[in-house]
Amino acid sequence: MPEPKQNYVNGEWVAAESGDTVDVTNPADTTEVVNTYHYGGESDANAAVEAASAAQGEWADMPAPDRGAILRETGAILEERKEELTELLTREEGKPLSSASGEVQRAIDIFYYYAEKAYDFGGTVKGASGGRTSVSTRKEPVGVAGLITPWNYPIAIPAWKMAPALATGNAVVLKPATQAPGPALELAKALDEAGAPDGIVNVVVGSGSSVGTTLTDSDDVDAVSFTGSTQVGLQVYDAATDDTKRAQAEMGGKNPTIVTDSADVDEAVDIVGVGAFGVTGQACTATSRAIVHTDVYDEFVAGITEYAESLDIGPGLDDPGMGPHVNEGEFESTLDYVDIAKTEGATHEFGGDRVDEGDLSDGYFVTPAVFSDVTPDMRIFQEEVFGPVLAVTEVEDFDEAIEVANNTEYGLSASVVTDDLAEAHEFVDRSESGVVKVNEKTTGLELHVPFGGYKQSSTNTFREQGDAAIDFFTQTKTVYMNH
């Protein structure tokens, strides 16, 4: 049996002080242990924070283009290893190879993007009110950033937190999710090989209650960035801000797609189908509600049911239409919500069945589920499922569609399918979501524009990605120079 993979602290690969380990199994075949990892605790996290704190000042003093060069080389290393990273991601997290490949490419692109943004790192010059005086601003790193990332995008989300933090002169301590930590450790390996100084990048696999809590509570951590569930995100945010740390949390979603009476129904079916069932619905931006005008409702329900029935299900390594759930907890949660929807009176059109025969008997497979006649008071309408379950609701007109779409505590992503330009603009104006799309699925994000939600989908402090990420990981100093 291979040796357990170690954590990365202060430029070295080290075992957990406790000696504890955790197995990561293939969600498509739970009899296969993909990797075993050292499972760190509070002492390991403290060592990582101490290393980051000691190294950060020298990293901040390095010219920004030199930091960018290290990020650029990191991107090149990841690009060389794209195929093996893709397979690792699929085997640990379960998503189909094509989706995993796209995610790895996104991580590559993020490092290339922030490598170039490092050249622009600086400030602005402002006009002064008096003569022989200049006024300017400069951006400086916050310090040490604690990063807590989820399992569903195990290389893209660590990349979009790490790259802007490093580009702007911060040191980082990353706690990846234990269900799929391998890709995050591979990021650390690539950064190490690219020349990142010791202590600037640290990755500790461990629990939220030990490693995560250390990051939120340590006096040497200056900023905390979290992505995950709303329940945990609010706890992380409250703990981090108790001692005035800078903090952000991007959390859950219950994302709607409105289908208007002017929509091309076949197009709407494709948009909703990909958004609802892609990556097994395990995305915070997944389409979980379709809100459909009564004139096209029956046609849409028939179409989306046929779409769900047509999806092939299988191991991610076979690149099927839909892969497994990541673990038993997520698997059982989806099955529970299917039962809840039936009990509450939604019409069960298709799916939501456990697949436990043949080659799929040892995996966490569920057929994609479609429920129609869903009303806003149902849990299947209001609560995040995080699985391939679509709730379809009928509305009489566009105003009702907007009202129904906004009728949730979440506000992450929303879309509309329409051929009416006025409706498109009205939707953009009135949707209570941080990301709005017209004639596009709710999933899928550009890396150079801000990302974040409204309401319980975000702490609404800072956005991620693009220039917004640079804002989070920096603080502004205003300089008055009399001469």
PDB file of C-alpha atoms in Angstrom, residues 75-277:
ATOM      1  CA  GLY A  75       0.146  27.597 -14.834  1.00  0.00           C
ATOM      2  CA  ALA A  76       2.613  26.028 -17.268  1.00  0.00           C
ATOM      3  CA  ILE A  77       3.329  23.141 -14.878  1.00  0.00           C
ATOM      4  CA  LEU A  78      -0.382  22.523 -14.410  1.00  0.00           C
ATOM      5  CA  GLU A  79      -0.851  22.580 -18.170  1.00  0.00           C
ATOM      6  CA  GLU A  80       1.829  19.912 -18.611  1.00  0.00           C
ATOM      7  CA  ARG A  81       0.034  17.746 -16.047  1.00  0.00           C
ATOM      8  CA  LYS A  82      -3.502  18.434 -17.189  1.00  0.00           C
ATOM      9  CA  GLU A  83      -4.317  14.850 -18.130  1.00  0.00           C
ATOM     10  CA  GLU A  84      -3.163  13.329 -14.832  1.00  0.00           C
ATOM     11  CA  LEU A  85      -4.829  16.109 -12.808  1.00  0.00           C
ATOM     12  CA  THR A  86      -8.069  15.504 -14.685  1.00  0.00           C
ATOM     13  CA  GLU A  87      -8.002  11.798 -13.860  1.00  0.00           C
ATOM     14  CA  LEU A  88      -7.178  12.478 -10.205  1.00  0.00           C
ATOM     15  CA  LEU A  89     -10.051  14.943  -9.910  1.00  0.00           C
ATOM     16  CA  THR A  90     -12.500  12.477 -11.471  1.00  0.00           C
ATOM     17  CA  ARG A  91     -11.400   9.576  -9.308  1.00  0.00           C
ATOM     18  CA  GLU A  92     -11.668  11.574  -6.070  1.00  0.00           C
ATOM     19  CA  GLU A  93     -14.709  13.778  -6.779  1.00  0.00           C
ATOM     20  CA  GLY A  94     -16.575  11.709  -9.376  1.00  0.00           C
ATOM     21  CA  LYS A  95     -17.415  14.212 -12.123  1.00  0.00           C
ATOM     22  CA  PRO A  96     -17.153  13.099 -15.774  1.00  0.00           C
ATOM     23  CA  LEU A  97     -13.750  13.449 -17.415  1.00  0.00           C
ATOM     24  CA  SER A  98     -14.900  16.216 -19.771  1.00  0.00           C
ATOM     25  CA  SER A  99     -16.164  18.302 -16.843  1.00  0.00           C
ATOM     26  CA  ALA A 100     -13.020  17.582 -14.828  1.00  0.00           C
ATOM     27  CA  SER A 101     -10.841  18.567 -17.779  1.00  0.00           C
ATOM     28  CA  GLY A 102     -12.695  21.860 -18.070  1.00  0.00           C
ATOM     29  CA  GLU A 103     -12.190  22.519 -14.385  1.00  0.00           C
ATOM     30  CA  VAL A 104      -8.445  21.834 -14.561  1.00  0.00           C
ATOM     31  CA  GLN A 105      -8.209  24.156 -17.562  1.00  0.00           C
ATOM     32  CA  ARG A 106      -9.941  26.841 -15.546  1.00  0.00           C
ATOM     33  CA  ALA A 107      -7.311  26.536 -12.817  1.00  0.00           C
ATOM     34  CA  ILE A 108      -4.593  26.873 -15.456  1.00  0.00           C
ATOM     35  CA  ASP A 109      -6.255  29.945 -16.925  1.00  0.00           C
ATOM     36  CA  ILE A 110      -6.652  31.521 -13.476  1.00  0.00           C
ATOM     37  CA  PHE A 111      -2.941  31.288 -12.757  1.00  0.00           C
ATOM     38  CA  TYR A 112      -2.103  32.753 -16.160  1.00  0.00           C
ATOM     39  CA  TYR A 113      -4.639  35.550 -15.636  1.00  0.00           C
ATOM     40  CA  TYR A 114      -3.364  36.649 -12.235  1.00  0.00           C
ATOM     41  CA  ALA A 115       0.229  36.315 -13.429  1.00  0.00           C
ATOM     42  CA  GLU A 116      -0.545  39.171 -15.821  1.00  0.00           C
ATOM     43  CA  LYS A 117      -2.647  41.099 -13.289  1.00  0.00           C
ATOM     44  CA  ALA A 118       0.417  41.222 -11.027  1.00  0.00           C
ATOM     45  CA  TYR A 119       1.956  43.688 -13.489  1.00  0.00           C
ATOM     46  CA  ASP A 120      -0.894  46.121 -12.792  1.00  0.00           C
ATOM     47  CA  PHE A 121      -0.580  45.849  -9.019  1.00  0.00           C
ATOM     48  CA  GLY A 122      -0.085  49.354  -7.658  1.00  0.00           C
ATOM     49  CA  GLY A 123      -2.405  52.273  -7.097  1.00  0.00           C
ATOM     50  CA  THR A 124      -3.723  55.521  -8.544  1.00  0.00           C
ATOM     51  CA  VAL A 125      -2.687  59.173  -8.709  1.00  0.00           C
ATOM     52  CA  LYS A 126      -5.294  61.789  -7.757  1.00  0.00           C
ATOM     53  CA  GLY A 127      -5.455  65.502  -8.241  1.00  0.00           C
ATOM     54  CA  ALA A 128      -4.445  67.528  -5.160  1.00  0.00           C
ATOM     55  CA  SER A 129      -6.267  70.649  -3.968  1.00  0.00           C
ATOM     56  CA  GLY A 130      -3.067  72.585  -3.332  1.00  0.00           C
ATOM     57  CA  GLY A 131       0.102  73.299  -5.248  1.00  0.00           C
ATOM     58  CA  ARG A 132       3.369  71.394  -4.750  1.00  0.00           C
ATOM     59  CA  THR A 133       1.374  68.444  -3.385  1.00  0.00           C
ATOM     60  CA  SER A 134       0.615  65.061  -4.895  1.00  0.00           C
ATOM     61  CA  VAL A 135      -1.977  62.585  -3.688  1.00  0.00           C
ATOM     62  CA  SER A 136      -1.903  58.919  -4.583  1.00  0.00           C
ATOM     63  CA  THR A 137      -3.107  55.540  -3.387  1.00  0.00           C
ATOM     64  CA  ARG A 138      -1.276  52.256  -3.153  1.00  0.00           C
ATOM     65  CA  LYS A 139      -2.520  48.716  -2.655  1.00  0.00           C
ATOM     66  CA  GLU A 140      -0.805  46.546  -0.083  1.00  0.00           C
ATOM     67  CA  PRO A 141      -1.385  42.891   0.843  1.00  0.00           C
ATOM     68  CA  VAL A 142      -3.641  42.116   3.778  1.00  0.00           C
ATOM     69  CA  GLY A 143      -1.111  39.613   5.166  1.00  0.00           C
ATOM     70  CA  VAL A 144      -1.896  35.941   5.796  1.00  0.00           C
ATOM     71  CA  ALA A 145      -5.022  34.547   4.128  1.00  0.00           C
ATOM     72  CA  GLY A 146      -6.849  31.486   5.428  1.00  0.00           C
ATOM     73  CA  LEU A 147      -8.684  29.719   2.600  1.00  0.00           C
ATOM     74  CA  ILE A 148     -11.403  27.109   3.163  1.00  0.00           C
ATOM     75  CA  THR A 149     -12.629  25.374   0.012  1.00  0.00           C
ATOM     76  CA  PRO A 150     -15.293  22.760  -0.882  1.00  0.00           C
ATOM     77  CA  TRP A 151     -15.109  19.375  -2.600  1.00  0.00           C
ATOM     78  CA  ASN A 152     -17.281  20.092  -5.646  1.00  0.00           C
ATOM     79  CA  TYR A 153     -14.656  22.143  -7.523  1.00  0.00           C
ATOM     80  CA  PRO A 154     -11.514  20.840  -5.829  1.00  0.00           C
ATOM     81  CA  ILE A 155      -8.984  22.565  -8.086  1.00  0.00           C
ATOM     82  CA  ALA A 156     -10.825  25.574  -9.553  1.00  0.00           C
ATOM     83  CA  ILE A 157     -11.966  27.119  -6.281  1.00  0.00           C
ATOM     84  CA  PRO A 158      -8.605  26.737  -4.516  1.00  0.00           C
ATOM     85  CA  ALA A 159      -7.005  28.281  -7.613  1.00  0.00           C
ATOM     86  CA  TRP A 160      -9.319  31.277  -7.734  1.00  0.00           C
ATOM     87  CA  LYS A 161      -8.590  32.019  -4.082  1.00  0.00           C
ATOM     88  CA  MET A 162      -4.854  31.243  -4.069  1.00  0.00           C
ATOM     89  CA  ALA A 163      -3.808  32.983  -7.288  1.00  0.00           C
ATOM     90  CA  PRO A 164      -5.069  36.522  -6.503  1.00  0.00           C
ATOM     91  CA  ALA A 165      -3.901  36.227  -2.902  1.00  0.00           C
ATOM     92  CA  LEU A 166      -0.391  35.300  -4.012  1.00  0.00           C
ATOM     93  CA  ALA A 167      -0.266  37.800  -6.863  1.00  0.00           C
ATOM     94  CA  THR A 168      -0.894  40.634  -4.415  1.00  0.00           C
ATOM     95  CA  GLY A 169       1.752  39.590  -1.886  1.00  0.00           C
ATOM     96  CA  ASN A 170      -0.160  37.548   0.659  1.00  0.00           C
ATOM     97  CA  ALA A 171       0.851  34.191   2.119  1.00  0.00           C
ATOM     98  CA  VAL A 172      -1.844  31.503   2.215  1.00  0.00           C
ATOM     99  CA  VAL A 173      -2.931  28.568   4.337  1.00  0.00           C
ATOM    100  CA  LEU A 174      -5.454  26.396   2.507  1.00  0.00           C
ATOM    101  CA  LYS A 175      -7.795  23.843   4.067  1.00  0.00           C
ATOM    102  CA  PRO A 176      -9.306  21.800   1.231  1.00  0.00           C
ATOM    103  CA  ALA A 177     -12.327  19.563   1.712  1.00  0.00           C
ATOM    104  CA  THR A 178     -11.378  16.061   2.834  1.00  0.00           C
ATOM    105  CA  GLN A 179     -13.552  14.366   0.195  1.00  0.00           C
ATOM    106  CA  ALA A 180     -11.196  15.434  -2.630  1.00  0.00           C
ATOM    107  CA  PRO A 181      -8.021  17.101  -1.339  1.00  0.00           C
ATOM    108  CA  GLY A 182      -5.651  15.733  -3.969  1.00  0.00           C
ATOM    109  CA  PRO A 183      -6.008  18.497  -6.579  1.00  0.00           C
ATOM    110  CA  ALA A 184      -5.307  21.214  -3.981  1.00  0.00           C
ATOM    111  CA  LEU A 185      -2.111  19.467  -2.886  1.00  0.00           C
ATOM    112  CA  GLU A 186      -1.112  19.267  -6.546  1.00  0.00           C
ATOM    113  CA  LEU A 187      -1.466  23.064  -6.730  1.00  0.00           C
ATOM    114  CA  ALA A 188       0.974  23.343  -3.833  1.00  0.00           C
ATOM    115  CA  LYS A 189       3.372  20.979  -5.609  1.00  0.00           C
ATOM    116  CA  ALA A 190       3.222  23.057  -8.802  1.00  0.00           C
ATOM    117  CA  LEU A 191       3.797  26.316  -6.902  1.00  0.00           C
ATOM    118  CA  ASP A 192       6.734  24.758  -5.077  1.00  0.00           C
ATOM    119  CA  GLU A 193       8.315  23.652  -8.343  1.00  0.00           C
ATOM    120  CA  ALA A 194       7.647  27.076  -9.860  1.00  0.00           C
ATOM    121  CA  GLY A 195       9.764  28.717  -7.162  1.00  0.00           C
ATOM    122  CA  ALA A 196       7.335  29.936  -4.514  1.00  0.00           C
ATOM    123  CA  PRO A 197       9.400  30.696  -1.379  1.00  0.00           C
ATOM    124  CA  ASP A 198       9.028  28.451   1.649  1.00  0.00           C
ATOM    125  CA  GLY A 199       6.075  29.357   3.850  1.00  0.00           C
ATOM    126  CA  ILE A 200       4.147  31.326   1.229  1.00  0.00           C
ATOM    127  CA  VAL A 201       1.902  28.394   0.294  1.00  0.00           C
ATOM    128  CA  ASN A 202       0.660  25.917   2.906  1.00  0.00           C
ATOM    129  CA  VAL A 203      -1.983  23.192   2.539  1.00  0.00           C
ATOM    130  CA  VAL A 204      -3.318  21.215   5.508  1.00  0.00           C
ATOM    131  CA  VAL A 205      -5.930  18.488   5.099  1.00  0.00           C
ATOM    132  CA  GLY A 206      -8.132  18.253   8.178  1.00  0.00           C
ATOM    133  CA  SER A 207     -11.525  18.938   9.688  1.00  0.00           C
ATOM    134  CA  GLY A 208     -13.309  22.250   9.823  1.00  0.00           C
ATOM    135  CA  SER A 209     -13.558  21.990  13.599  1.00  0.00           C
ATOM    136  CA  SER A 210      -9.770  21.855  13.994  1.00  0.00           C
ATOM    137  CA  VAL A 211      -7.961  23.241  10.942  1.00  0.00           C
ATOM    138  CA  GLY A 212     -10.802  25.543   9.884  1.00  0.00           C
ATOM    139  CA  THR A 213     -11.319  26.901  13.377  1.00  0.00           C
ATOM    140  CA  THR A 214      -7.607  27.607  13.704  1.00  0.00           C
ATOM    141  CA  LEU A 215      -7.752  29.754  10.575  1.00  0.00           C
ATOM    142  CA  THR A 216     -10.748  31.755  11.800  1.00  0.00           C
ATOM    143  CA  ASP A 217      -9.388  32.201  15.338  1.00  0.00           C
ATOM    144  CA  SER A 218      -5.649  32.738  14.892  1.00  0.00           C
ATOM    145  CA  ASP A 219      -4.343  36.242  15.567  1.00  0.00           C
ATOM    146  CA  ASP A 220      -1.808  35.718  12.761  1.00  0.00           C
ATOM    147  CA  VAL A 221      -4.470  35.215  10.080  1.00  0.00           C
ATOM    148  CA  ASP A 222      -5.598  38.515   8.575  1.00  0.00           C
ATOM    149  CA  ALA A 223      -8.269  37.406   6.105  1.00  0.00           C
ATOM    150  CA  VAL A 224     -10.506  34.372   5.677  1.00  0.00           C
ATOM    151  CA  SER A 225     -12.166  33.312   2.419  1.00  0.00           C
ATOM    152  CA  PHE A 226     -14.726  30.496   2.515  1.00  0.00           C
ATOM    153  CA  THR A 227     -16.826  28.649  -0.059  1.00  0.00           C
ATOM    154  CA  GLY A 228     -19.384  26.064   1.049  1.00  0.00           C
ATOM    155  CA  SER A 229     -22.788  25.689   2.653  1.00  0.00           C
ATOM    156  CA  THR A 230     -24.687  28.637   4.096  1.00  0.00           C
ATOM    157  CA  GLN A 231     -24.879  27.092   7.561  1.00  0.00           C
ATOM    158  CA  VAL A 232     -21.115  26.616   7.832  1.00  0.00           C
ATOM    159  CA  GLY A 233     -20.297  29.824   5.966  1.00  0.00           C
ATOM    160  CA  LEU A 234     -22.168  31.995   8.429  1.00  0.00           C
ATOM    161  CA  GLN A 235     -20.366  30.294  11.324  1.00  0.00           C
ATOM    162  CA  VAL A 236     -16.994  30.882   9.663  1.00  0.00           C
ATOM    163  CA  TYR A 237     -17.823  34.515   8.929  1.00  0.00           C
ATOM    164  CA  ASP A 238     -19.017  35.214  12.476  1.00  0.00           C
ATOM    165  CA  ALA A 239     -15.936  33.600  14.004  1.00  0.00           C
ATOM    166  CA  ALA A 240     -13.523  35.398  11.675  1.00  0.00           C
ATOM    167  CA  THR A 241     -15.056  38.833  12.119  1.00  0.00           C
ATOM    168  CA  ASP A 242     -15.256  38.570  15.903  1.00  0.00           C
ATOM    169  CA  ASP A 243     -11.673  39.849  16.006  1.00  0.00           C
ATOM    170  CA  THR A 244     -12.081  42.137  12.955  1.00  0.00           C
ATOM    171  CA  LYS A 245     -10.518  39.852  10.358  1.00  0.00           C
ATOM    172  CA  ARG A 246     -11.448  40.608   6.778  1.00  0.00           C
ATOM    173  CA  ALA A 247     -13.819  37.824   5.727  1.00  0.00           C
ATOM    174  CA  GLN A 248     -15.957  36.676   2.835  1.00  0.00           C
ATOM    175  CA  ALA A 249     -18.147  33.626   2.378  1.00  0.00           C
ATOM    176  CA  GLU A 250     -19.832  32.427  -0.795  1.00  0.00           C
ATOM    177  CA  MET A 251     -22.496  29.910   0.084  1.00  0.00           C
ATOM    178  CA  GLY A 252     -25.623  28.122  -1.102  1.00  0.00           C
ATOM    179  CA  GLY A 253     -28.081  28.673  -3.909  1.00  0.00           C
ATOM    180  CA  LYS A 254     -31.558  27.767  -5.102  1.00  0.00           C
ATOM    181  CA  ASN A 255     -31.160  29.000  -8.623  1.00  0.00           C
ATOM    182  CA  PRO A 256     -34.126  29.575 -10.950  1.00  0.00           C
ATOM    183  CA  THR A 257     -34.483  29.634 -14.701  1.00  0.00           C
ATOM    184  CA  ILE A 258     -37.580  31.431 -15.962  1.00  0.00           C
ATOM    185  CA  VAL A 259     -39.034  30.109 -19.224  1.00  0.00           C
ATOM    186  CA  THR A 260     -41.331  32.700 -20.805  1.00  0.00           C
ATOM    187  CA  ASP A 261     -44.110  32.185 -23.338  1.00  0.00           C
ATOM    188  CA  SER A 262     -41.854  33.582 -26.078  1.00  0.00           C
ATOM    189  CA  ALA A 263     -39.054  31.098 -25.405  1.00  0.00           C
ATOM    190  CA  ASP A 264     -37.906  28.407 -27.792  1.00  0.00           C
ATOM    191  CA  VAL A 265     -38.897  25.422 -25.637  1.00  0.00           C
ATOM    192  CA  ASP A 266     -36.281  23.066 -27.079  1.00  0.00           C
ATOM    193  CA  GLU A 267     -33.599  25.639 -26.272  1.00  0.00           C
ATOM    194  CA  ALA A 268     -35.029  26.105 -22.788  1.00  0.00           C
ATOM    195  CA  VAL A 269     -34.953  22.347 -22.166  1.00  0.00           C
ATOM    196  CA  ASP A 270     -31.277  22.166 -23.133  1.00  0.00           C
ATOM    197  CA  ILE A 271     -30.371  25.189 -20.986  1.00  0.00           C
ATOM    198  CA  VAL A 272     -32.215  23.906 -17.922  1.00  0.00           C
ATOM    199  CA  GLY A 273     -31.094  20.311 -18.419  1.00  0.00           C
ATOM    200  CA  VAL A 274     -27.397  21.155 -18.490  1.00  0.00           C
ATOM    201  CA  GLY A 275     -27.790  23.550 -15.566  1.00  0.00           C
ATOM    202  CA  ALA A 276     -29.751  21.092 -13.437  1.00  0.00           C
ATOM    203  CA  PHE A 277     -27.999  17.796 -14.109  1.00  0.00           C
TER     204      PHE A 277
END
